[in-house]
Short mmCIF file of C-alpha atoms in Angstrom, two decimals:
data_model
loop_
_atom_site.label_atom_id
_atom_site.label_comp_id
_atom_site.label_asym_id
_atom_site.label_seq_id
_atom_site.Cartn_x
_atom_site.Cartn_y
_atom_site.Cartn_z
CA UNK A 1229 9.24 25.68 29.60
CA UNK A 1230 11.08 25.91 25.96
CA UNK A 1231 10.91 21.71 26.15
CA UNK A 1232 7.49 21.87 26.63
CA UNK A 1233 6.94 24.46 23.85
CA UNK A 1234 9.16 22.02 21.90
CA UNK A 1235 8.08 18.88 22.20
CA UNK A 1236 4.64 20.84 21.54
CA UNK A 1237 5.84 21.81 18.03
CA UNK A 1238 6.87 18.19 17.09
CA UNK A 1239 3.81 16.75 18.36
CA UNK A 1240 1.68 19.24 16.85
CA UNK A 1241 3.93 18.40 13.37
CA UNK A 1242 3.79 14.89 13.79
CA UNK A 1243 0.11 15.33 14.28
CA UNK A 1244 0.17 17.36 10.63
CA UNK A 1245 1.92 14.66 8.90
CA UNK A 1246 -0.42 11.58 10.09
CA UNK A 1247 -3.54 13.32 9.17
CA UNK A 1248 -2.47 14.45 5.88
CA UNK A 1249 -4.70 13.14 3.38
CA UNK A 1250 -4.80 13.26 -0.76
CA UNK A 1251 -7.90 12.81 -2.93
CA UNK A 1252 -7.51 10.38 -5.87
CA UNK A 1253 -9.57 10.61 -8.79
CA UNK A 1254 -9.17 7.53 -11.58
CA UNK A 1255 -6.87 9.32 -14.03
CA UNK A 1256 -4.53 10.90 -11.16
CA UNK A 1257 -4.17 7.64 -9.70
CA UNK A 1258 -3.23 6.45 -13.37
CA UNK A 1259 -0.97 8.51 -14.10
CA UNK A 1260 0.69 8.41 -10.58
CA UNK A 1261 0.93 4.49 -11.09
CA UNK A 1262 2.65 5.50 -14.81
CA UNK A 1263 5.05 7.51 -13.27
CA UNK A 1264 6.07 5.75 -10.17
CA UNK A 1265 5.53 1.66 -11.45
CA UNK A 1266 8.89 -0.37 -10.42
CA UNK A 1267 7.43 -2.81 -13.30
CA UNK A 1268 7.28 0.14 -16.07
CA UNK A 1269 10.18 1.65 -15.11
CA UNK A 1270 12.16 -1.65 -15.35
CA UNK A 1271 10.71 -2.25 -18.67
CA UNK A 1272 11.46 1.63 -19.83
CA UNK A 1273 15.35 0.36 -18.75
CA UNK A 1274 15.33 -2.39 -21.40
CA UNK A 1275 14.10 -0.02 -23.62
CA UNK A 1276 17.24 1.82 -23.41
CA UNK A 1277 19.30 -0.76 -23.23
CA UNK A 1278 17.83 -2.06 -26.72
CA UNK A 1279 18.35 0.91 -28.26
CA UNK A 1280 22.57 1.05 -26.45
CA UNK A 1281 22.52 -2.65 -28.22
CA UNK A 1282 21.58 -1.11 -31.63
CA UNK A 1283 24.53 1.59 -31.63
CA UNK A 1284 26.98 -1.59 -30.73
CA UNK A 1285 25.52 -3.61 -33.28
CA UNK A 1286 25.61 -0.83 -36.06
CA UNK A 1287 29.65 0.08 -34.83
CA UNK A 1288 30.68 -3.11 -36.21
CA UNK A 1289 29.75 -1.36 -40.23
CA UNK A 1290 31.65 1.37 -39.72
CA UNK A 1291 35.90 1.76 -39.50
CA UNK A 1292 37.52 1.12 -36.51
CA UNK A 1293 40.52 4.20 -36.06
CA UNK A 1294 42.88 3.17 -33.68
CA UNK A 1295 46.48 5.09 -32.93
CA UNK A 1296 49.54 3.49 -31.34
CA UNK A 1297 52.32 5.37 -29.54
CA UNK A 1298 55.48 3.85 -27.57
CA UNK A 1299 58.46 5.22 -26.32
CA UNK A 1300 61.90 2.61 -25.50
CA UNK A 1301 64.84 3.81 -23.63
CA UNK A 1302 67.31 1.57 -24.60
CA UNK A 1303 69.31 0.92 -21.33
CA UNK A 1304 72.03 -1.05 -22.89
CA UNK A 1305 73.35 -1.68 -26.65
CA UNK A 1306 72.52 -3.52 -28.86
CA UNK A 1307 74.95 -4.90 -31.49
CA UNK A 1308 75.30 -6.45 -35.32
CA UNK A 1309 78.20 -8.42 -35.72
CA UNK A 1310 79.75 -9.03 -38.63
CA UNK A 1311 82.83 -10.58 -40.24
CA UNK A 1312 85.57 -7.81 -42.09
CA UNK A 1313 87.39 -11.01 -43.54
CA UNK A 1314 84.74 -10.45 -46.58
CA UNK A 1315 85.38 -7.03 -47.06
CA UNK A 1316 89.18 -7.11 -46.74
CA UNK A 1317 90.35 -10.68 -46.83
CA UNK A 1318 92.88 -12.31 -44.93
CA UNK A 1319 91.96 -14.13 -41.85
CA UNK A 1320 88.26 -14.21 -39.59
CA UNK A 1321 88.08 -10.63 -38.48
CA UNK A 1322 84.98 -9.95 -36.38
CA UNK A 1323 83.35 -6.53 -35.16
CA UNK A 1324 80.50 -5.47 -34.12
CA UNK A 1325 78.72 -2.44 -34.25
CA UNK A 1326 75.99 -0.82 -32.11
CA UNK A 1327 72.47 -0.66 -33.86
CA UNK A 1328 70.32 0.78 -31.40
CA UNK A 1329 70.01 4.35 -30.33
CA UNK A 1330 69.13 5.74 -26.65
CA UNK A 1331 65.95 6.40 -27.12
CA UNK A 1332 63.58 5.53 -29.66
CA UNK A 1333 59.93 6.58 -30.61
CA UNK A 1334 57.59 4.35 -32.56
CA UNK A 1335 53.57 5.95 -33.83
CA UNK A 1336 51.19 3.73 -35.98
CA UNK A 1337 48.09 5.40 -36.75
CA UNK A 1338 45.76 2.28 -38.01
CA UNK A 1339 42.30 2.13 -39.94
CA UNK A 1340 40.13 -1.07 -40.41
CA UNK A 1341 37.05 -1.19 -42.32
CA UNK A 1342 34.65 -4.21 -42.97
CA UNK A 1343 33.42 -4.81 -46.29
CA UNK A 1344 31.14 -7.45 -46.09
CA UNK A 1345 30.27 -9.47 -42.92
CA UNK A 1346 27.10 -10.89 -43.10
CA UNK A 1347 27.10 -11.28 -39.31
CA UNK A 1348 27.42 -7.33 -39.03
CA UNK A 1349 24.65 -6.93 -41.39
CA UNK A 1350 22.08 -9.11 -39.70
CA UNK A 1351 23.06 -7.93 -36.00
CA UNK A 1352 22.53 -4.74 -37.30
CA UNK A 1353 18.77 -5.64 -38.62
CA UNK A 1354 18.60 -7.77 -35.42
CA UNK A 1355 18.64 -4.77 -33.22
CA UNK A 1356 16.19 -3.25 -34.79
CA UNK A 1357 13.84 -6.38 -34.28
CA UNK A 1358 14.95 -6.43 -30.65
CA UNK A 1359 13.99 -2.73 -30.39
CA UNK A 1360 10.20 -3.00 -31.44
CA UNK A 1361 10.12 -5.92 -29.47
CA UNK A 1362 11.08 -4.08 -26.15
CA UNK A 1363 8.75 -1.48 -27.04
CA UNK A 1364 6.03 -3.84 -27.42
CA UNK A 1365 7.33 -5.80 -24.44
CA UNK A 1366 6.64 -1.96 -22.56
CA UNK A 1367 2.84 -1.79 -23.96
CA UNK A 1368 2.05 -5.03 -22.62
CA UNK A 1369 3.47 -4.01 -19.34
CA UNK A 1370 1.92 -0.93 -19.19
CA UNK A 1371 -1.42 -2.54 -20.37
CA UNK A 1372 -1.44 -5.00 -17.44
CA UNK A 1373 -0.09 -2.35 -14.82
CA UNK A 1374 -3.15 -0.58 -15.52
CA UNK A 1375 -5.55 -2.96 -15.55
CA UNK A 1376 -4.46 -3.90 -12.27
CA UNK A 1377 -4.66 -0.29 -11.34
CA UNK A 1378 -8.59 0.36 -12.49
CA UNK A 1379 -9.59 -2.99 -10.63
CA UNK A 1380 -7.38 -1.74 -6.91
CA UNK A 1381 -8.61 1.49 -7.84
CA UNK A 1382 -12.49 0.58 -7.66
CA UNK A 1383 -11.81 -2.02 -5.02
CA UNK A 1384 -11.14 0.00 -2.64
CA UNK A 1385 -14.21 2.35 -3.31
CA UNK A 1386 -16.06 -1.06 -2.68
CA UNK A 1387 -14.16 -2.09 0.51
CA UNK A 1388 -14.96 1.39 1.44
CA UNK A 1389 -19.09 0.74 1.08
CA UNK A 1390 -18.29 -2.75 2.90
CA UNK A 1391 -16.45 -1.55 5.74
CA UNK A 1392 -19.38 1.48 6.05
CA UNK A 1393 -22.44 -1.32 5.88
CA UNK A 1394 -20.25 -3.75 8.32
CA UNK A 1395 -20.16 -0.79 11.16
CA UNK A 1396 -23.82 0.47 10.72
CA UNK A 1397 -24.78 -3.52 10.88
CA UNK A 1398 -22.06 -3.22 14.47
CA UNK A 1399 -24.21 -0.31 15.35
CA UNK A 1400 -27.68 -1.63 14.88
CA UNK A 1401 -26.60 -4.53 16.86
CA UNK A 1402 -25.19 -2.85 19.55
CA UNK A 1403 -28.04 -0.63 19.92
CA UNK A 1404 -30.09 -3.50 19.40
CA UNK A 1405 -28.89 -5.38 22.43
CA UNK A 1406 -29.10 -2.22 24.56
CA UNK A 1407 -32.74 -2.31 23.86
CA UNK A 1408 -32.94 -5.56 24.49
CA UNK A 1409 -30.87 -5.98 27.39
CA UNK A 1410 -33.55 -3.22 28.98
CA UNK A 1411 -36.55 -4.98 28.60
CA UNK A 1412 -34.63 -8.23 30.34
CA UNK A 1413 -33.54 -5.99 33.29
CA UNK A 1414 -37.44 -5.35 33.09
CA UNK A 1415 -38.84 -8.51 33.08
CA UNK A 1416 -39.91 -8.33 29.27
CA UNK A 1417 -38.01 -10.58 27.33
CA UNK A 1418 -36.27 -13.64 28.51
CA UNK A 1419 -32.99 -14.45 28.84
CA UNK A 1420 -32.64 -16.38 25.52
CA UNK A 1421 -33.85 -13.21 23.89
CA UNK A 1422 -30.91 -11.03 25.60
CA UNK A 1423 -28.10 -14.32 24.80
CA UNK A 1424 -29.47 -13.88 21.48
CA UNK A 1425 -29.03 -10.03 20.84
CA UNK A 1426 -25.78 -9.86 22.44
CA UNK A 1427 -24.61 -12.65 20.07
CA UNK A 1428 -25.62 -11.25 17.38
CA UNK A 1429 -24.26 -8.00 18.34
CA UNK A 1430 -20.73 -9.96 18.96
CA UNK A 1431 -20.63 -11.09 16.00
CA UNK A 1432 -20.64 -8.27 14.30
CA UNK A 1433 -17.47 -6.92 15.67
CA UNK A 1434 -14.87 -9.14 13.87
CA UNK A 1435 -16.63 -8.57 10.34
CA UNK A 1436 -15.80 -4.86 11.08
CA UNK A 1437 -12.24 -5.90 11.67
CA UNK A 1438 -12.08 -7.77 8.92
CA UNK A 1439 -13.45 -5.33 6.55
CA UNK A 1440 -10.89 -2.95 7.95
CA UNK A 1441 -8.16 -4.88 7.99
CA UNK A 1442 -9.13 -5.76 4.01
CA UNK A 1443 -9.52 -2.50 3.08
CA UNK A 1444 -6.51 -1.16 4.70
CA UNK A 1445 -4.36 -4.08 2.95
CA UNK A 1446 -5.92 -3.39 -0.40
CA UNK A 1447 -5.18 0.45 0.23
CA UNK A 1448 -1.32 -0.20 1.18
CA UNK A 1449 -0.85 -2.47 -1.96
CA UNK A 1450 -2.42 0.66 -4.10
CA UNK A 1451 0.00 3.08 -1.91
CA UNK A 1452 2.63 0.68 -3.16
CA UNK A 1453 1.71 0.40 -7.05
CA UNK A 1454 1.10 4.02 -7.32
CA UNK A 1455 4.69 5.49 -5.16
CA UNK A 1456 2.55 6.98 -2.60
CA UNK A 1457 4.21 7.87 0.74
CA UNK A 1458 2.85 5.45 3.18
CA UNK A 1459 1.91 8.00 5.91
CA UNK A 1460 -0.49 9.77 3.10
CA UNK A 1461 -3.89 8.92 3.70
CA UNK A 1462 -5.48 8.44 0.63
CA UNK A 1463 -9.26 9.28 -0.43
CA UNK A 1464 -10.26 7.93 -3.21
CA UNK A 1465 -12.95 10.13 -5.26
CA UNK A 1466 -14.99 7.88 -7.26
CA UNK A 1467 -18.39 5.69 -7.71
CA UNK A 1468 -19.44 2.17 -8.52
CA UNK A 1469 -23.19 3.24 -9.34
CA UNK A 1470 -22.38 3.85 -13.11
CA UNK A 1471 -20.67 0.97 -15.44
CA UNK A 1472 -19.44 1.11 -19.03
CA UNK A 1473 -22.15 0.32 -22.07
CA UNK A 1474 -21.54 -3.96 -22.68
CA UNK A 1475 -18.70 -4.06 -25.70
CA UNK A 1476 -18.94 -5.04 -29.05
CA UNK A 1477 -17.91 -8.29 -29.88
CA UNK A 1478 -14.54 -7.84 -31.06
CA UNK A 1479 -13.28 -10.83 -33.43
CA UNK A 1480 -9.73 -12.89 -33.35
CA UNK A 1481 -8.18 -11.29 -35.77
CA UNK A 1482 -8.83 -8.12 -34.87
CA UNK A 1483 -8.01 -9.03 -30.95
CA UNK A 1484 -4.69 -10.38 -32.27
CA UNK A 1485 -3.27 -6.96 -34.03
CA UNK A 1486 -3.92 -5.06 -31.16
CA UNK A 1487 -2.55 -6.58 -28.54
CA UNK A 1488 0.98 -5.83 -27.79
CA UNK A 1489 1.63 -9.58 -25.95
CA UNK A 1490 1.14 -10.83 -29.41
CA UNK A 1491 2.99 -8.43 -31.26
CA UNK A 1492 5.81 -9.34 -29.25
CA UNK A 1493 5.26 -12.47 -30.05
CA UNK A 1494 5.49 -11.14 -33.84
CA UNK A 1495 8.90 -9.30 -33.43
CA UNK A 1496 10.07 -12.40 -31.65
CA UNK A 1497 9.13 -14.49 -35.13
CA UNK A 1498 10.58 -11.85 -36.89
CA UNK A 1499 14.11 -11.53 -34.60
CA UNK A 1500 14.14 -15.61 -35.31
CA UNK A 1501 14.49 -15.25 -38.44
CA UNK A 1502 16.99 -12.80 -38.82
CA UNK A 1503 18.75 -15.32 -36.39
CA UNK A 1504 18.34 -18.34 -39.29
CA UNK A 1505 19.80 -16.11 -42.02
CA UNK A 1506 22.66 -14.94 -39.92
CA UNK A 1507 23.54 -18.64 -38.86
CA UNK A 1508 23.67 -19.42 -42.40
CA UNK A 1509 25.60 -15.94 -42.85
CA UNK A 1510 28.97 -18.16 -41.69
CA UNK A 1511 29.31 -19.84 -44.78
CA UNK A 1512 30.28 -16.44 -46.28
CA UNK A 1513 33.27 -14.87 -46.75
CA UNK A 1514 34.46 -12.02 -44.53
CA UNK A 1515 35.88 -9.09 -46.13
CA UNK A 1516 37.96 -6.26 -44.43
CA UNK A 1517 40.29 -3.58 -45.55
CA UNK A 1518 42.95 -1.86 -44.04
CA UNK A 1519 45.30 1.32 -44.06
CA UNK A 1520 48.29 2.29 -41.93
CA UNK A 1521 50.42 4.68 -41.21
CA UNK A 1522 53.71 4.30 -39.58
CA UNK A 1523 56.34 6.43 -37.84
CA UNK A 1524 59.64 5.90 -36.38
CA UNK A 1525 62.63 7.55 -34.94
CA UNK A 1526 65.92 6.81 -32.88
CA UNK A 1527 68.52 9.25 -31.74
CA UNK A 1528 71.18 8.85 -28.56
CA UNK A 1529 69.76 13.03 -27.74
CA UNK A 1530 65.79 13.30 -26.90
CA UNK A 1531 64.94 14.44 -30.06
CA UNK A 1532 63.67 13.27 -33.53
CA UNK A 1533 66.42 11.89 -35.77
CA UNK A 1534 66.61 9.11 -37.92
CA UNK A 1535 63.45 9.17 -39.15
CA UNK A 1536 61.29 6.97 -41.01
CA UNK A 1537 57.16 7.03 -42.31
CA UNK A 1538 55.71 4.23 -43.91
CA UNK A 1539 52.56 4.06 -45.33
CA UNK A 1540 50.44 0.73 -46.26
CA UNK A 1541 47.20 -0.70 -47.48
CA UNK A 1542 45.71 -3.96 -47.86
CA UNK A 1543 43.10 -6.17 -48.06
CA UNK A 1544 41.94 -9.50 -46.26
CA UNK A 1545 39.39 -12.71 -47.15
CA UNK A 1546 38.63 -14.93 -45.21
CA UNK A 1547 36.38 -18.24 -45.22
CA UNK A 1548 36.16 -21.06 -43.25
CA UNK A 1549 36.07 -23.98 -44.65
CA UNK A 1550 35.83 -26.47 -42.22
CA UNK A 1551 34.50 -26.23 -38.65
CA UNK A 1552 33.67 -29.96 -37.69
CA UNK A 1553 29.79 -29.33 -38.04
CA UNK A 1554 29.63 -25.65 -35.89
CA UNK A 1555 28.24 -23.76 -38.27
CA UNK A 1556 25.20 -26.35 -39.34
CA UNK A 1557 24.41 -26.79 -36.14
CA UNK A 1558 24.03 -22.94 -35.42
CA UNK A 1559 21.21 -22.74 -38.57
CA UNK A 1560 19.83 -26.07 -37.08
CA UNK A 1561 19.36 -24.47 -33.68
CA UNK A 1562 18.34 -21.48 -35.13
CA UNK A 1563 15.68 -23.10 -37.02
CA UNK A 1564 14.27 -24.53 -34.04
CA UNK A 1565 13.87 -21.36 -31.98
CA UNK A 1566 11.51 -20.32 -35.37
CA UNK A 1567 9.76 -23.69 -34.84
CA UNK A 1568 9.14 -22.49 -30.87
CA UNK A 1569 8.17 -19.45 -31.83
CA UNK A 1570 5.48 -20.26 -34.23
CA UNK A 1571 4.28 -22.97 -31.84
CA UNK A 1572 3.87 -20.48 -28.95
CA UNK A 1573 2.00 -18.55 -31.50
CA UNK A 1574 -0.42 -20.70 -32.01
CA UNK A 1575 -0.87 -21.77 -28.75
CA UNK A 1576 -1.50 -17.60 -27.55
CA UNK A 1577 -3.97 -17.88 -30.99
CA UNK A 1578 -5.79 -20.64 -29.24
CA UNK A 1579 -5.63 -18.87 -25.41
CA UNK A 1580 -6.82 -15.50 -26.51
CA UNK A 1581 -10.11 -17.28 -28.55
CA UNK A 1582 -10.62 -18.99 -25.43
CA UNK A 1583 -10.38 -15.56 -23.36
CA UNK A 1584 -12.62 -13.54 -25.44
CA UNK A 1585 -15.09 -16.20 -25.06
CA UNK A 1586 -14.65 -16.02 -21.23
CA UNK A 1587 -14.63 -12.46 -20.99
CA UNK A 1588 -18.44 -11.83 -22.72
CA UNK A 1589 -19.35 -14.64 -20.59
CA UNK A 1590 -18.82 -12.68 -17.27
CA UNK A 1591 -19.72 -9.37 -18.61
CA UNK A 1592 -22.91 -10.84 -19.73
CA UNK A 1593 -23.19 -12.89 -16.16
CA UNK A 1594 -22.07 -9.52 -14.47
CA UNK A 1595 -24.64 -7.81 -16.18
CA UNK A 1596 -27.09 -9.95 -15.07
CA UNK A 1597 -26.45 -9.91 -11.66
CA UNK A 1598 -26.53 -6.03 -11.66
CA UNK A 1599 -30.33 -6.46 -13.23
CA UNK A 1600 -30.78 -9.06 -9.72
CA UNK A 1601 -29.67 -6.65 -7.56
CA UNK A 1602 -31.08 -3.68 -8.69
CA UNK A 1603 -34.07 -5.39 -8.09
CA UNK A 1604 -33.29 -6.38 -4.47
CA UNK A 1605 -32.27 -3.10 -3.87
CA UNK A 1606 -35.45 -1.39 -5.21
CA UNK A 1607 -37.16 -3.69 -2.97
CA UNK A 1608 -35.05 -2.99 0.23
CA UNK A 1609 -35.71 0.49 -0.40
CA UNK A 1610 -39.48 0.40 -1.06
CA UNK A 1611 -39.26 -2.05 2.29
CA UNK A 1612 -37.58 0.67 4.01
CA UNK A 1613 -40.01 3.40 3.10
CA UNK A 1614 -42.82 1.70 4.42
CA UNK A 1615 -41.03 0.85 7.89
CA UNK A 1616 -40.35 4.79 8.41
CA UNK A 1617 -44.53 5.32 7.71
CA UNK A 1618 -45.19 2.55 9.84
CA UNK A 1619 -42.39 3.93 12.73
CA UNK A 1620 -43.65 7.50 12.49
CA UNK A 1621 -47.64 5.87 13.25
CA UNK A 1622 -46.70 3.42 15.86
CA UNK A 1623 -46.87 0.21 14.00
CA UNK A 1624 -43.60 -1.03 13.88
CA UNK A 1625 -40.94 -0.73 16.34
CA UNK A 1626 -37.19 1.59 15.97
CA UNK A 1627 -35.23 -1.82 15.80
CA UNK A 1628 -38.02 -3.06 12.91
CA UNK A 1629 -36.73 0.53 10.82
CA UNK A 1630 -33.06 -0.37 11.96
CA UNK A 1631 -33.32 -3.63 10.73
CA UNK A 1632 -35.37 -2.39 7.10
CA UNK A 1633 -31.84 0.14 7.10
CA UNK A 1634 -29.27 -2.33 7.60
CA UNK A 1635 -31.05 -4.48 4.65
CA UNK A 1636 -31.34 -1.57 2.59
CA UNK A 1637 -27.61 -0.76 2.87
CA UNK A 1638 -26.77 -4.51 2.49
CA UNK A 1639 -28.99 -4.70 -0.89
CA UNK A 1640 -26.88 -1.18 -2.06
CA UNK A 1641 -23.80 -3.14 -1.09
CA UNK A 1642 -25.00 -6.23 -3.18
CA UNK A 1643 -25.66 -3.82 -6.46
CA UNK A 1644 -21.74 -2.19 -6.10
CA UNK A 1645 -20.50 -5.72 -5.81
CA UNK A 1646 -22.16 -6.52 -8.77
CA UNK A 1647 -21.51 -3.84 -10.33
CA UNK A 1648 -17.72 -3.88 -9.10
CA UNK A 1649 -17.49 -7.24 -10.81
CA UNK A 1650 -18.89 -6.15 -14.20
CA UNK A 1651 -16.25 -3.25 -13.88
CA UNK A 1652 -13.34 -5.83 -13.57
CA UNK A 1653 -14.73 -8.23 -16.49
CA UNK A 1654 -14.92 -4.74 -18.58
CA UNK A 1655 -11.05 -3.91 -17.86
CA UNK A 1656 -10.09 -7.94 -18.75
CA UNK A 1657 -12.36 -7.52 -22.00
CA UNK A 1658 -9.67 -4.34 -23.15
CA UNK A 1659 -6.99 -6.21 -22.39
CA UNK A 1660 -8.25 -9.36 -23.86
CA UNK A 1661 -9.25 -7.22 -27.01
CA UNK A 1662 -5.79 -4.98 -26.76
CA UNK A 1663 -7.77 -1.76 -27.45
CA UNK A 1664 -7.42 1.06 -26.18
CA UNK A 1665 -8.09 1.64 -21.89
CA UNK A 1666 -10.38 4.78 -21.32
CA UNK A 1667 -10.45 6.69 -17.95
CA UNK A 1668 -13.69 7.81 -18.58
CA UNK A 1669 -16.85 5.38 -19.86
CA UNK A 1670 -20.25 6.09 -21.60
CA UNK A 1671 -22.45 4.61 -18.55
CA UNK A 1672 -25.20 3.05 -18.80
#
C-alpha cells in the first residue's frame, strides 16, 4: 500500500512538472534572451577581459617594487690566502685565513621606474581603443541576438496559426469523408467520389505533422536562445494582426554612426593606428631609473653581526641602433593592417548602401502583400457569411460552410504570413539603420 501511495506522489509530480507552462510576452522573452544568451554572455567576458588588459597595460607606467631576501649557511670555510713574506720579509710564508661566517643574511629592497617608453605609452592608449571596441563588439552582438529573438519570437505565434488552420483543414476532411463515405454505403455517390474524399482527407494528416513538428523545432531553438528549461511549456502571448508604421528613409551617413558593426570597425581604424605610431615608437630611446637598498650580515652565532647597508641610485638609456631591418618591418606591417582596415571600411560603406536599399524594398513588397491579403481575407469572410445564410435556409450543404471556413482561416493565415514577413523586414531595417529596437510599435 505505501508503494502505491508512492509511486502515486511521483507520478502525480511528474505529471506537475510536464504540464507546467509559462506565458511569454515580447519584452519578457527579451529580456530572458539578455540574461541567459551564451553569445552575450561570451561577449560580456571579453569585455572584462579588455578592461584586465588595460590595468596590465597601464602597470608598465608605474614603478615596479620588488624585495629580495636569502639566507646561506655556510657548511664549510671559506679562505683568503695570502703571502706574510710582504709583511715581514724573509722567505714565501703563506696563510690563510677564513672569510666566511656560519651563517649569513643578505636583503635588497629594489625600485624601478620607467621614464619614457614609448611602447608603454601607446599600449596604454591601445587599451583604451581595445576597450570601446569590445564594447561596441557587445552592441552589435546584442543587436543581432535580438533581432533574431523578435523574428523566433513572432514565428512561433505564426507556426501557432499554421499548425491551428492545418488541423481544422484535418478535421474538415475527416468529417468530410465520413459524409461521404455514407452516401457510398448508400448508393449516392460513387466510388471515385469516396477514393477522392478519403485522399484528400489523407493528405491532410502529414501537413499536420509537419506543422507540428515545425513549430515544436522553432519553439525548442527559442527555449534554447532564451535559457528556458526544456520541460517548460511555453505560451507565447502575442499577435501578428498589428505591424509597425513603414520607416523613414534613413540616409548612409546617418545608418553608418549608429551602427555599432561599424563603429567597431572605427575603433579598429583607430587601435591601427596607435599600432603604426608604436611600431615607429622603437626607434626611441628607453629610459628607466632605479633605487636600491641593500643589507647584509654574517656572524658564526644566529644573530645580526657584521653588518653592512648600502644604498644606490641610477639611471639607464638605452637605444638600439641596429636590428637588421626588425623594427621597419614592424611600422611596414603595421601600416598595412591600417590599409585593411580602411579597405574593409569601405567595403561595409558599400554593403550597408546596398542593405538599406534591400530592406525598403521588402518592407514596401511586404506591405503590399498585406494590402493583397487583406483583400482575400475580406473576401473569404464575406464568402463565409453568405454560406452560413445559405446553410441556415437549405441552399448549400454543411461541407459547402466547412469548406467557406477552412478558406476563411486559410485567407487569415495568408494576411499573418504577410504580415509576419513585413514584421521581419521591419526588425532587418533597425538593424540595417542601427537605431534603436522598440518592444512596443505605433501600428498601423
Amino acid at each position: 500500500m505505501r508503494n502505491r501511495i508512492v509511486l502515486g506522489l511521483v507520478a502525480f509530480a511528474l505529471a506537475l512538472q510536464a504540464g507546467y507552462s509559462r506565458e511569454y510576452k515580447l519584452d519578457d522573452f527579451i529580456e530572458a534572451v539578455r540574461e541567459n544568451s551564451k553569445v552575450l554572455r561570451l561577449a560580456a567576458k571579453q569585455k572584462e577581459t579588455a578592461r584586465e588588459q588595460k590595468r596590465e597595460a597601464r602597470a608598465g607606467a608605474f614603478p615596479q617594487i620588488g624585495i629580495e631576501i636569502g639566507y646561506t649557511r655556510n657548511l664549510s670555510d671559506y679562505y683568503m690566502y695570502f703571502d706574510l713574506s710582504s709583511l715581514l720579509g724573509g722567505p714565501p710564508i703563506v696563510s690563510k685565513v677564513p672569510i666566511k661566517r656560519d651563517n649569513e643574511l643578505i636583503a635588497t629592497l629594489g625600485v624601478n621606474q620607467t621614464l619614457f617608453n614609448a611602447s608603454v605609452l601607446y599600449a596604454v592608449k591601445a587599451s583604451r581603443r581595445y576597450e570601446a571596441l569590445v564594447e561596441e563588439v557587445y552592441q552589435a552582438n546584442e543587436q543581432a541576438v535580438i533581432n533574431n529573438a523578435k523574428k523566433l519570437f513572432y514565428q512561433g505565434i505564426l507556426l501557432d496559426k499554421v499548425v491551428d488552420v492545418a488541423h481544422k483543414s484535418e478535421q474538415n476532411a475527416r468529417e468530410n469523408f465520413r459524409d461521404v463515405k455514407l452516401k457510398y454505403e448508400q448508393g449516392q455517390v460513387s466510388e471515385f467520389e469516396l477514393l477522392r474524399a478519403e485522399t484528400r482527407w489523407r493528405a491532410a494528416i502529414p501537413e499536420v505533422l509537419q506543422a507540428e513538428r515545425n513549430r515544436d523545432l522553432l519553439i525548442n531553438n527559442l527555449k534554447n536562445l532564451a535559457g528556458i528549461d526544456p520541460d517548460v511549456r511555453v505560451v507565447l502571448d502575442g499577435t501578428l494582426e498589428g505591424v509597425p508604421v513603414f520607416p523613414e528613409v534613413v540616409g548612409i551617413e546617418r545608418a553608418l554612426s549608429a551602427r555599432p558593426d561599424y563603429n567597431v570597425l572605427l575603433n579598429q581604424e583607430k587601435l591601427a593606428g596607435t599600432g603604426v605610431r608604436a611600431a615607429r615608437g622603437s626607434y626611441l630611446p628607453v629610459v628607466k631609473a632605479r633605487a636600491a637598498f641593500a643589507y647584509s650580515s654574517q656572524s658564526d652565532a644566529f644573530k645580526l653581526e657584521e653588518e653592512n647597508k648600502l644604498w644606490m641610485v641610477g639611471i639607464n638609456l638605452s637605444l638600439p641602433v641596429f636590428t637588421g631591418g626588425y623594427r621597419k618591418a614592424q611600422v611596414n606591417k603595421a601600416k598595412i593592417e591600417l590599409d585593411k582596415v580602411r579597405i574593409r571600411m569601405q567595403r561595409m560603406r558599400d554593403d550597408v548602401r546596398t542593405e538599406l536599399n534591400d530592406v525598403y524594398l521588402k518592407l514596401d513588397e511586404a506591405r503590399q502583400r498585406m494590402e493583397s491579403t487583406q483583400s482575400t481575407l475580406n473576401v473569404a469572410r464575406k464568402a463565409f457569411q453568405i454560406a452560413e445564410v445559405t446553410t441556415r435556409n437549405g441552399l448549400t450543404t454543411q461541407l459547402d460552410l466547412k469548406d467557406a471556413r477552412v478558406a476563411l482561416d486559410r485567407a487569415a493565415l495568408g494576411s499573418c504570413m504577410a504580415h509576419y514577413d513585413y514584421l521581419a523586414a521591419y526588425f532587418d531595417w533597425e538593424t540595417a539603420t542601427g537605431l534603436d529596437q522598440q518592444l512596443s510599435f505605433t501600428f498601423q
